[in-house]
mmCIF file of C-alpha atoms in Angstrom:
data_model
loop_
_atom_site.group_PDB
_atom_site.id
_atom_site.type_symbol
_atom_site.label_atom_id
_atom_site.label_comp_id
_atom_site.label_asym_id
_atom_site.label_seq_id
_atom_site.Cartn_x
_atom_site.Cartn_y
_atom_site.Cartn_z
ATOM 1 C CA MET A 30 97.974 105.063 44.772
ATOM 2 C CA ILE A 31 95.130 101.782 46.148
ATOM 3 C CA LEU A 32 92.105 101.814 45.355
ATOM 4 C CA MET A 33 90.854 100.475 48.607
ATOM 5 C CA GLY A 34 86.715 101.117 47.119
ATOM 6 C CA THR A 35 85.774 100.967 44.381
ATOM 7 C CA GLY A 36 81.190 100.387 44.152
ATOM 8 C CA THR A 37 78.229 102.562 44.057
ATOM 9 C CA SER A 38 76.493 104.422 47.315
ATOM 10 C CA HIS A 39 74.780 100.841 48.357
ATOM 11 C CA GLY A 40 78.271 99.415 47.692
ATOM 12 C CA VAL A 41 78.266 95.395 45.831
ATOM 13 C CA PRO A 42 76.785 92.893 46.813
ATOM 14 C CA VAL A 43 73.770 95.163 47.418
ATOM 15 C CA ILE A 44 71.732 94.525 50.799
ATOM 16 C CA GLY A 45 69.595 91.853 50.483
ATOM 17 C CA CYS A 46 69.956 91.064 46.707
ATOM 18 C CA THR A 47 70.069 87.926 45.081
ATOM 19 C CA CYS A 48 71.007 88.425 41.586
ATOM 20 C CA ARG A 49 74.549 86.755 40.013
ATOM 21 C CA VAL A 50 76.639 90.270 40.446
ATOM 22 C CA CYS A 51 75.981 89.527 44.121
ATOM 23 C CA ARG A 52 75.812 86.306 44.273
ATOM 24 C CA SER A 53 79.641 86.041 42.656
ATOM 25 C CA ILE A 54 82.562 84.589 44.848
ATOM 26 C CA SER A 55 85.529 86.564 42.396
ATOM 27 C CA ALA A 56 86.587 88.798 44.702
ATOM 28 C CA ARG A 57 86.683 91.375 42.592
ATOM 29 C CA ASP A 58 82.471 91.400 41.820
ATOM 30 C CA LYS A 59 82.692 92.877 46.220
ATOM 31 C CA ARG A 60 82.814 96.346 45.832
ATOM 32 C CA SER A 61 82.931 98.981 48.813
ATOM 33 C CA ARG A 62 82.587 102.335 48.610
ATOM 34 C CA CYS A 63 85.046 104.204 46.754
ATOM 35 C CA SER A 64 88.362 105.689 47.992
ATOM 36 C CA ALA A 65 91.647 105.850 47.977
ATOM 37 C CA PHE A 66 95.082 105.597 49.683
ATOM 38 C CA VAL A 67 97.884 107.162 47.895
ATOM 39 C CA ARG A 68 101.595 106.148 49.894
ATOM 40 C CA SER A 69 104.234 107.845 48.890
ATOM 41 C CA PRO A 70 106.245 109.730 48.353
ATOM 42 C CA ALA A 71 102.700 111.032 51.089
ATOM 43 C CA GLN A 72 99.409 109.338 52.845
ATOM 44 C CA ILE A 73 97.144 110.879 51.539
ATOM 45 C CA VAL A 74 93.503 108.833 51.702
ATOM 46 C CA ILE A 75 91.070 109.700 48.812
ATOM 47 C CA ASP A 76 87.607 110.625 50.538
ATOM 48 C CA THR A 77 86.120 108.849 53.905
ATOM 49 C CA GLY A 78 82.761 106.118 52.839
ATOM 50 C CA PRO A 79 81.311 103.599 55.971
ATOM 51 C CA GLU A 80 83.795 101.338 55.163
ATOM 52 C CA PHE A 81 87.124 103.183 55.784
ATOM 53 C CA ARG A 82 87.232 101.942 59.208
ATOM 54 C CA VAL A 83 87.676 98.192 57.468
ATOM 55 C CA GLN A 84 90.061 100.405 55.131
ATOM 56 C CA ALA A 85 91.998 100.950 56.489
ATOM 57 C CA LEU A 86 92.545 98.352 58.738
ATOM 58 C CA ARG A 87 93.188 95.917 55.563
ATOM 59 C CA TYR A 88 95.484 97.921 53.785
ATOM 60 C CA GLY A 89 97.315 99.041 56.153
ATOM 61 C CA ILE A 90 96.969 102.561 56.852
ATOM 62 C CA ARG A 91 99.471 103.662 60.015
ATOM 63 C CA SER A 92 99.287 107.561 59.336
ATOM 64 C CA LEU A 93 98.260 110.571 57.483
ATOM 65 C CA ASP A 94 99.891 114.039 55.999
ATOM 66 C CA ALA A 95 96.355 115.028 53.742
ATOM 67 C CA VAL A 96 93.097 114.116 53.602
ATOM 68 C CA LEU A 97 90.913 115.007 49.997
ATOM 69 C CA ILE A 98 87.451 115.183 49.690
ATOM 70 C CA THR A 99 85.458 114.677 46.160
ATOM 71 C CA HIS A 100 81.638 115.884 48.057
ATOM 72 C CA ALA A 101 79.108 115.383 50.706
ATOM 73 C CA HIS A 102 77.114 112.592 50.391
ATOM 74 C CA ALA A 103 77.128 110.010 52.471
ATOM 75 C CA ASP A 104 78.952 106.798 50.686
ATOM 76 C CA HIS A 105 82.414 109.423 50.363
ATOM 77 C CA LEU A 106 81.912 111.017 53.502
ATOM 78 C CA HIS A 107 80.653 108.930 56.654
ATOM 79 C CA GLY A 108 83.339 107.818 58.022
ATOM 80 C CA LEU A 109 84.769 110.895 58.850
ATOM 81 C CA ASP A 110 85.058 110.092 62.247
ATOM 82 C CA ASP A 111 87.612 107.740 61.896
ATOM 83 C CA LEU A 112 89.513 109.991 61.562
ATOM 84 C CA ARG A 113 90.106 110.654 65.217
ATOM 85 C CA ILE A 114 93.330 108.206 65.433
ATOM 86 C CA PHE A 115 95.154 109.914 62.317
ATOM 87 C CA SER A 116 94.296 113.244 63.792
ATOM 88 C CA HIS A 117 96.739 112.388 67.080
ATOM 89 C CA THR A 118 99.838 112.320 68.074
ATOM 90 C CA LYS A 119 100.462 108.770 69.133
ATOM 91 C CA SER A 120 103.053 107.323 71.302
ATOM 92 C CA SER A 121 104.709 103.427 72.671
ATOM 93 C CA ASP A 122 101.411 104.201 76.554
ATOM 94 C CA CYS A 123 98.462 105.861 73.924
ATOM 95 C CA CYS A 124 98.884 102.953 72.488
ATOM 96 C CA ALA A 125 99.169 101.130 76.063
ATOM 97 C CA GLY A 126 95.773 101.791 77.002
ATOM 98 C CA ASN A 127 96.835 105.169 77.847
ATOM 99 C CA PRO A 128 94.553 108.218 76.127
ATOM 100 C CA ARG A 129 95.840 110.581 78.823
ATOM 101 C CA SER A 130 99.814 109.767 76.016
ATOM 102 C CA MET A 131 96.985 110.691 73.212
ATOM 103 C CA GLU A 132 98.230 114.887 72.286
ATOM 104 C CA THR A 133 96.633 116.928 69.158
ATOM 105 C CA GLN A 134 98.532 117.194 66.617
ATOM 106 C CA GLY A 135 99.048 121.462 65.088
ATOM 107 C CA ASN A 136 95.270 122.655 63.813
ATOM 108 C CA GLY A 137 94.834 118.909 63.419
ATOM 109 C CA LEU A 138 95.037 116.860 59.851
ATOM 110 C CA PRO A 139 94.077 118.926 56.847
ATOM 111 C CA VAL A 140 90.878 118.292 55.225
ATOM 112 C CA TYR A 141 90.459 119.207 51.480
ATOM 113 C CA ALA A 142 87.666 120.114 49.801
ATOM 114 C CA ASN A 143 84.814 122.815 48.079
ATOM 115 C CA ALA A 144 83.263 125.061 49.974
ATOM 116 C CA PRO A 145 80.185 123.394 50.047
ATOM 117 C CA THR A 146 81.191 120.166 50.846
ATOM 118 C CA LEU A 147 83.358 122.037 53.987
ATOM 119 C CA ALA A 148 79.828 123.614 55.027
ATOM 120 C CA HIS A 149 78.824 120.500 54.596
ATOM 121 C CA ILE A 150 80.908 118.453 56.740
ATOM 122 C CA ARG A 151 80.906 120.866 59.499
ATOM 123 C CA MET A 152 76.911 121.229 59.876
ATOM 124 C CA ALA A 153 76.776 116.878 59.995
ATOM 125 C CA PHE A 154 79.855 116.063 62.109
ATOM 126 C CA ASP A 155 78.971 119.647 64.280
ATOM 127 C CA TYR A 156 80.366 118.221 67.585
ATOM 128 C CA ILE A 157 83.876 118.136 66.047
ATOM 129 C CA PHE A 158 83.814 121.701 65.466
ATOM 130 C CA ARG A 159 82.432 121.956 69.198
ATOM 131 C CA THR A 160 83.397 122.423 72.636
ATOM 132 C CA VAL A 161 81.726 118.644 73.411
ATOM 133 C CA GLN A 162 81.534 116.819 77.137
ATOM 134 C CA LEU A 163 85.072 114.842 77.683
ATOM 135 C CA GLY A 164 85.634 110.867 76.758
ATOM 136 C CA GLY A 165 84.569 109.659 73.891
ATOM 137 C CA GLY A 166 86.755 111.846 71.323
ATOM 138 C CA LYS A 167 87.060 112.870 68.310
ATOM 139 C CA PRO A 168 88.666 113.703 65.768
ATOM 140 C CA LYS A 169 91.075 117.284 65.061
ATOM 141 C CA LEU A 170 90.826 118.272 62.122
ATOM 142 C CA ASP A 171 91.912 121.877 59.968
ATOM 143 C CA LEU A 172 88.929 122.151 56.808
ATOM 144 C CA VAL A 173 90.837 123.912 54.227
ATOM 145 C CA ASP A 174 88.575 124.610 50.951
ATOM 146 C CA CYS A 175 90.404 124.186 47.906
ATOM 147 C CA ALA A 176 89.862 126.752 45.895
ATOM 148 C CA ALA A 177 92.800 128.372 47.154
ATOM 149 C CA PHE A 178 94.522 125.495 44.712
ATOM 150 C CA SER A 179 95.343 125.694 41.002
ATOM 151 C CA ALA A 180 97.272 124.811 38.026
ATOM 152 C CA GLY A 181 100.331 127.894 39.242
ATOM 153 C CA HIS A 182 99.660 127.554 43.283
ATOM 154 C CA PRO A 183 98.696 123.574 43.488
ATOM 155 C CA LEU A 184 98.408 122.463 46.860
ATOM 156 C CA VAL A 185 102.206 120.694 48.135
ATOM 157 C CA VAL A 186 102.840 117.765 50.313
ATOM 158 C CA GLY A 187 105.525 115.597 50.445
ATOM 159 C CA GLY A 188 106.945 116.124 46.906
ATOM 160 C CA LEU A 189 103.390 115.032 45.486
ATOM 161 C CA GLU A 190 101.632 117.990 43.696
ATOM 162 C CA ILE A 191 97.960 118.181 43.691
ATOM 163 C CA VAL A 192 95.006 119.855 42.157
ATOM 164 C CA PRO A 193 91.101 119.858 42.494
ATOM 165 C CA VAL A 194 89.457 119.185 39.859
ATOM 166 C CA PRO A 195 86.365 121.080 39.705
ATOM 167 C CA LEU A 196 83.919 118.000 38.007
ATOM 168 C CA LEU A 197 79.561 118.918 38.310
ATOM 169 C CA HIS A 198 78.060 116.076 39.927
ATOM 170 C CA GLY A 199 74.308 116.547 38.148
ATOM 171 C CA GLU A 200 73.957 119.878 39.990
ATOM 172 C CA LEU A 201 76.222 119.440 42.841
ATOM 173 C CA GLN A 202 79.815 120.592 42.390
ATOM 174 C CA ASP A 203 81.964 117.944 42.902
ATOM 175 C CA SER A 204 85.952 118.040 42.744
ATOM 176 C CA GLY A 205 88.136 115.388 41.078
ATOM 177 C CA TRP A 206 91.910 115.299 41.975
ATOM 178 C CA LEU A 207 94.550 114.985 40.403
ATOM 179 C CA LEU A 208 97.401 113.981 41.817
ATOM 180 C CA THR A 209 101.263 114.778 39.465
ATOM 181 C CA GLU A 210 105.195 113.684 41.077
ATOM 182 C CA SER A 211 108.439 114.876 38.898
ATOM 183 C CA ARG A 212 110.482 112.602 38.604
ATOM 184 C CA ALA A 213 114.360 113.253 36.369
ATOM 185 C CA GLY A 214 111.670 116.144 35.336
ATOM 186 C CA LEU A 215 108.823 114.721 33.998
ATOM 187 C CA ARG A 216 106.172 114.829 35.046
ATOM 188 C CA HIS A 217 104.735 111.744 36.018
ATOM 189 C CA SER A 218 100.412 111.950 37.131
ATOM 190 C CA ILE A 219 96.694 110.526 38.196
ATOM 191 C CA ALA A 220 93.653 111.690 38.005
ATOM 192 C CA TYR A 221 91.378 110.872 40.201
ATOM 193 C CA LEU A 222 87.716 111.956 38.559
ATOM 194 C CA THR A 223 84.866 109.777 40.387
ATOM 195 C CA ASP A 224 80.685 110.582 41.241
ATOM 196 C CA CYS A 225 80.539 112.868 37.543
ATOM 197 C CA SER A 226 78.024 113.260 34.616
ATOM 198 C CA LEU A 227 80.310 115.722 33.556
ATOM 199 C CA VAL A 228 83.605 116.636 32.518
ATOM 200 C CA PRO A 229 83.667 120.176 32.360
ATOM 201 C CA GLU A 230 86.075 121.941 28.690
ATOM 202 C CA ASP A 231 88.580 123.278 31.528
ATOM 203 C CA SER A 232 89.188 120.435 33.685
ATOM 204 C CA LEU A 233 90.026 118.618 30.442
ATOM 205 C CA ARG A 234 92.224 120.775 29.189
ATOM 206 C CA LEU A 235 93.629 121.918 33.404
ATOM 207 C CA VAL A 236 94.447 117.525 33.227
ATOM 208 C CA ARG A 237 95.753 117.751 29.198
ATOM 209 C CA GLU A 238 98.141 121.074 30.316
ATOM 210 C CA GLN A 239 99.025 120.300 33.413
ATOM 211 C CA GLY A 240 99.644 115.876 34.384
ATOM 212 C CA GLY A 241 102.213 115.764 31.997
ATOM 213 C CA ILE A 242 102.595 111.988 31.369
ATOM 214 C CA LEU A 243 99.159 110.449 32.789
ATOM 215 C CA GLU A 244 100.106 107.923 33.561
ATOM 216 C CA HIS A 245 96.554 106.439 34.839
ATOM 217 C CA LEU A 246 92.647 107.975 34.696
ATOM 218 C CA VAL A 247 90.419 106.803 37.737
ATOM 219 C CA ILE A 248 86.761 107.658 36.022
ATOM 220 C CA ASP A 249 82.805 107.354 37.788
ATOM 221 C CA GLY A 250 82.096 104.804 34.824
ATOM 222 C CA LEU A 251 79.018 103.424 36.918
ATOM 223 C CA ARG A 252 77.211 101.165 34.346
ATOM 224 C CA VAL A 253 76.270 100.933 30.372
ATOM 225 C CA LYS A 254 72.472 102.598 30.301
ATOM 226 C CA PRO A 255 73.167 106.147 31.017
ATOM 227 C CA HIS A 256 72.359 107.352 34.380
ATOM 228 C CA ALA A 257 71.016 111.415 35.405
ATOM 229 C CA THR A 258 74.798 112.507 37.964
ATOM 230 C CA HIS A 259 76.832 110.018 36.895
ATOM 231 C CA LEU A 260 78.559 108.900 33.209
ATOM 232 C CA SER A 261 78.209 105.474 32.194
ATOM 233 C CA PHE A 262 81.127 103.667 30.738
ATOM 234 C CA GLU A 263 81.126 104.568 27.027
ATOM 235 C CA GLN A 264 80.495 108.243 28.452
ATOM 236 C CA ALA A 265 83.445 108.152 30.279
ATOM 237 C CA LEU A 266 85.384 106.442 27.617
ATOM 238 C CA SER A 267 84.293 109.542 25.516
ATOM 239 C CA VAL A 268 85.671 111.718 28.465
ATOM 240 C CA ALA A 269 89.031 108.749 28.582
ATOM 241 C CA GLU A 270 89.328 109.454 24.088
ATOM 242 C CA ARG A 271 90.314 112.615 25.373
ATOM 243 C CA LEU A 272 92.676 113.041 27.802
ATOM 244 C CA GLY A 273 94.672 109.396 26.430
ATOM 245 C CA ALA A 274 95.816 108.418 29.781
ATOM 246 C CA ARG A 275 98.099 104.685 29.245
ATOM 247 C CA HIS A 276 95.278 103.514 31.480
ATOM 248 C CA THR A 277 92.276 104.344 31.979
ATOM 249 C CA TRP A 278 89.451 102.294 35.166
ATOM 250 C CA LEU A 279 86.070 102.558 35.170
ATOM 251 C CA THR A 280 85.066 102.965 39.423
ATOM 252 C CA HIS A 281 81.972 103.638 41.765
ATOM 253 C CA ILE A 282 79.934 100.348 39.069
ATOM 254 C CA THR A 283 77.190 99.559 40.781
ATOM 255 C CA HIS A 284 75.907 95.759 39.966
ATOM 256 C CA ASP A 285 74.804 95.035 37.127
ATOM 257 C CA MET A 286 77.406 93.388 35.392
ATOM 258 C CA SER A 287 80.375 91.890 36.355
ATOM 259 C CA HIS A 288 84.060 92.458 36.580
ATOM 260 C CA ARG A 289 84.623 89.660 34.145
ATOM 261 C CA GLY A 290 80.914 91.108 32.267
ATOM 262 C CA ILE A 291 82.787 95.233 31.508
ATOM 263 C CA ARG A 292 85.468 94.398 30.422
ATOM 264 C CA ARG A 293 84.385 91.699 27.572
ATOM 265 C CA PHE A 294 81.875 95.053 27.205
ATOM 266 C CA VAL A 295 84.709 97.525 27.049
ATOM 267 C CA ARG A 296 86.616 95.359 24.038
ATOM 268 C CA GLY A 297 83.119 95.173 22.507
ATOM 269 C CA VAL A 298 83.269 98.728 21.798
ATOM 270 C CA LEU A 299 87.099 100.391 21.819
ATOM 271 C CA PRO A 300 86.653 99.852 18.028
ATOM 272 C CA GLY A 301 84.466 102.879 18.402
ATOM 273 C CA TYR A 302 87.554 104.878 20.769
ATOM 274 C CA PRO A 303 90.214 104.875 18.440
ATOM 275 C CA GLU A 304 92.721 106.874 20.858
ATOM 276 C CA LEU A 305 92.219 104.461 23.727
ATOM 277 C CA GLN A 306 92.368 101.405 21.618
ATOM 278 C CA GLY A 307 95.654 102.458 20.059
ATOM 279 C CA ILE A 308 97.421 103.339 23.291
ATOM 280 C CA VAL A 309 95.821 99.495 24.197
ATOM 281 C CA ARG A 310 98.521 97.921 21.629
ATOM 282 C CA HIS A 311 100.899 100.046 22.414
ATOM 283 C CA GLY A 312 101.215 98.509 26.165
ATOM 284 C CA GLY A 313 98.555 100.167 27.665
ATOM 285 C CA SER A 314 94.592 99.602 29.389
ATOM 286 C CA VAL A 315 91.041 100.041 29.678
ATOM 287 C CA GLY A 316 88.754 98.313 32.194
ATOM 288 C CA PRO A 317 87.361 98.672 34.617
ATOM 289 C CA ALA A 318 88.622 98.696 38.473
ATOM 290 C CA TYR A 319 88.373 96.631 41.479
ATOM 291 C CA ASP A 320 89.543 96.757 44.874
ATOM 292 C CA GLY A 321 93.476 96.853 46.040
ATOM 293 C CA LEU A 322 93.606 97.819 42.903
ATOM 294 C CA VAL A 323 97.267 98.860 42.714
ATOM 295 C CA LEU A 324 97.986 102.723 40.695
ATOM 296 C CA ARG A 325 102.066 102.873 39.290
ATOM 297 C CA ALA A 326 102.763 106.229 38.324
#
């Protein structure tokens, strides 16, 4: 998995801001809107924010098997139209500029999300799902309610098992994702839990019981101060303490603190989280994510 974006809804640098972090020359202080790309054993994108086109070009996405959407906020969804190139079959003629050779592919590119998110997609992108005049193009998407999938009946894409993890983002129902691959009889997982203020007990149990070896936890950690709809750094660490991933990565980070500053902060508070401290002593890690981070499970 590549974390293509790790920033909050404003991104970093924030437009018009002259704070120290927004003026930083460090690549790890440049945070585009949250998105992730699974390259193997299937090609899957999690969230299509406003920078999705730029992210897809930067990280070399050439085809997609599926898209997972966490929720319907603009910073996670409003690049959806750029899925159109992945929802059709491309031939060499098409790539040479002949649009007649672009044929629709089956029912369309599968997009998985919860019911409220799918309803918002149909409303906000209504032109995708109704007949319009020729020209301009639009994606062909197959919207699928992720409620159809569970620990006992996971979504399987290219050998990868995927289970939605219910979260609360303030009062909004959000979907995290548990992605699991079996190798040599062992289950190796990544839990991607962005944009949440609460991980319910049932969801914690789901990740612990179904994740096998939890290699990576990617979790919302907005800033030091509490927030109504996001986990703070220490709230995220409290969740991580209960899940016990080998590597924990804070994401959806605002411009309040630099990458280096967050690393220092985490080191300073880690003694208050003995389980995480033990994992770090045995070769694990806890710290801020950054754009371009590659997670290997």
